[in-house]
Amino acid sequence: MHEQTLPDLSWVPPRVAITDTADELARIDEVIRRGPFDDTWESLRGFEPPEWFTQAKFGIFVHWGAYAVPAHRTEWYARLMYREGSAEHAHHRETWGELTEFGYKDFLPKLDFANFDADAMVATFRRAGARFVVPVAEHHDGFTMYDEPRTRWKAPLIGPKRDPFGELADACRNQSLVVGASSHRAENWFFYNSGRGTASDLQDPRWSDLYGPAARQEVHPDPEFLEDWLIRTTHIIDQYRPQLLWFDWWIESPGFEPYLRKIAAYYYNRAAEWGRGVVLHYKYDAFPAGTAVFDVERGGSSGIRSRPWQNDTSVSRNAWGYIDGHDYKQPRELLSDLVDVVSKNGCLLLNVGPKADGTLPEEEVRLLEQVGAWLARNGEGIYGTSPWTVYGEGPGSSLSGSFTDGTPFELGTEDLRFTYRTNTDVDYLYVLSVQAAGHDVAVRTLSADTKLLEDHIETVQLLGTMEHLEHTRDRDALRVRLPQHVDPGDGFGLRITLTKPPRPQRRDYLHNATTP
């Protein structure tokens, strides 16, 4: 157990008096009133995902917070440490002491971020091939990683005593990456409820502005909480101008509905003022289709979706934030997710979790660099592409829906994924693999007898070197021979240049001329 002494609470800032709610709500209504979107679903269906998002395909999620201090089992440690009978509760008492003396709040000053270097972290994300970054602004625990004026429980005042979110946002823009933000604030309504019946610091009214209402999950949030949620979210929007706003689950609870309409209208109108394209993400049925972009957590799709969508997942199978004892995925699993999602009109948001000192774990850096190495060779088949007629071929298939990555998903040697690009004078079809059995590749979907591809195959090139490859097309497959320097185990990318079949000439009898 860590040595226990009488708690020193001199680090706790004074409570913030909230007196501006009416003025803030009026400000929000004014932005909605004067913008192109109003807070109705009918109006919000005018939203279109921006081109930067539909072309980006790959972003990095950053789960950071005080849960990295105990680093035990899960980023939900703050909730589970108060639940009697849980492994986290037993661990906490054995390691940190009684909950009456050392509660979750006492981890906050230990989040020192002593080695946090935003520029270096973003450089790692760039090497990974990411085009945008989504740091967590506030997790369920109620501690903000940005400078939120309505709370004292924030990184600029406690722990790091700096604005990690703002620093990372600046570093992203300086290195030409798009900045997003995620809000998990909604769950703070019930997050600490398990501590209501436990002897702990949750019973102390001095900390109620951190631990929140601690209500039961089935109880709908009250207007005071919902208004605060709305106002805080507009602060993230206005202070940092993120071009992506990601909401975690539970906003689909009925009480949130009018506030979701307001935040979407507010965000889209602010974006119109900035002259920037923005995207808002939701889960489950929180938003009607066409008003924002659907997000699947740790899952996938069994086929091509008609609208752009996103899969958010983590490099770790068992946590989002930093913990001791990660069950890390293999690089090929991450690449399988990426090419499968992109082939089905989606985007992959891949999560990492910095340690309490603000650095990325070495294994997570290694995984990102291996993804980046594959993208450095084959990125042309990912960025800026569209889904083709079919997403691919082979026996491997991701499971549709959320929370399916408990079972490892890895595309095999027979699995190929297709993407497509249309240019003004030529079309390209891309064939992507994360592992091959050998140097002879058979693409059965592109056989001479296929009805899916009527265009003529002009050339087949290897992505990364753009070497022209020998190929033949018979009744069973398009057959391509990879160069000997290619390691089939690393997969490959092919660019197939297509030309349209010649159109038959037509006779213009009126003008006695032949026209194409």
mmCIF file of C-alpha atoms in Angstrom, residues 393-396 411-417 432-433:
data_model
loop_
_atom_site.group_PDB
_atom_site.id
_atom_site.type_symbol
_atom_site.label_atom_id
_atom_site.label_comp_id
_atom_site.label_asym_id
_atom_site.label_seq_id
_atom_site.Cartn_x
_atom_site.Cartn_y
_atom_site.Cartn_z
ATOM 1 C CA GLU A 393 -13.420 -11.101 -51.710
ATOM 2 C CA GLY A 394 -12.280 -13.974 -49.525
ATOM 3 C CA PRO A 395 -13.628 -15.868 -46.527
ATOM 4 C CA GLY A 396 -12.686 -13.271 -43.920
ATOM 5 C CA LEU A 411 -7.872 -10.739 -42.956
ATOM 6 C CA GLY A 412 -6.207 -13.865 -44.334
ATOM 7 C CA THR A 413 -4.117 -14.640 -47.378
ATOM 8 C CA GLU A 414 -7.206 -15.085 -49.572
ATOM 9 C CA ASP A 415 -8.874 -11.883 -48.387
ATOM 10 C CA LEU A 416 -8.722 -8.813 -50.604
ATOM 11 C CA ARG A 417 -10.410 -5.448 -50.261
ATOM 12 C CA LEU A 432 -5.495 -4.200 -50.955
ATOM 13 C CA SER A 433 -4.060 -7.073 -48.939
#
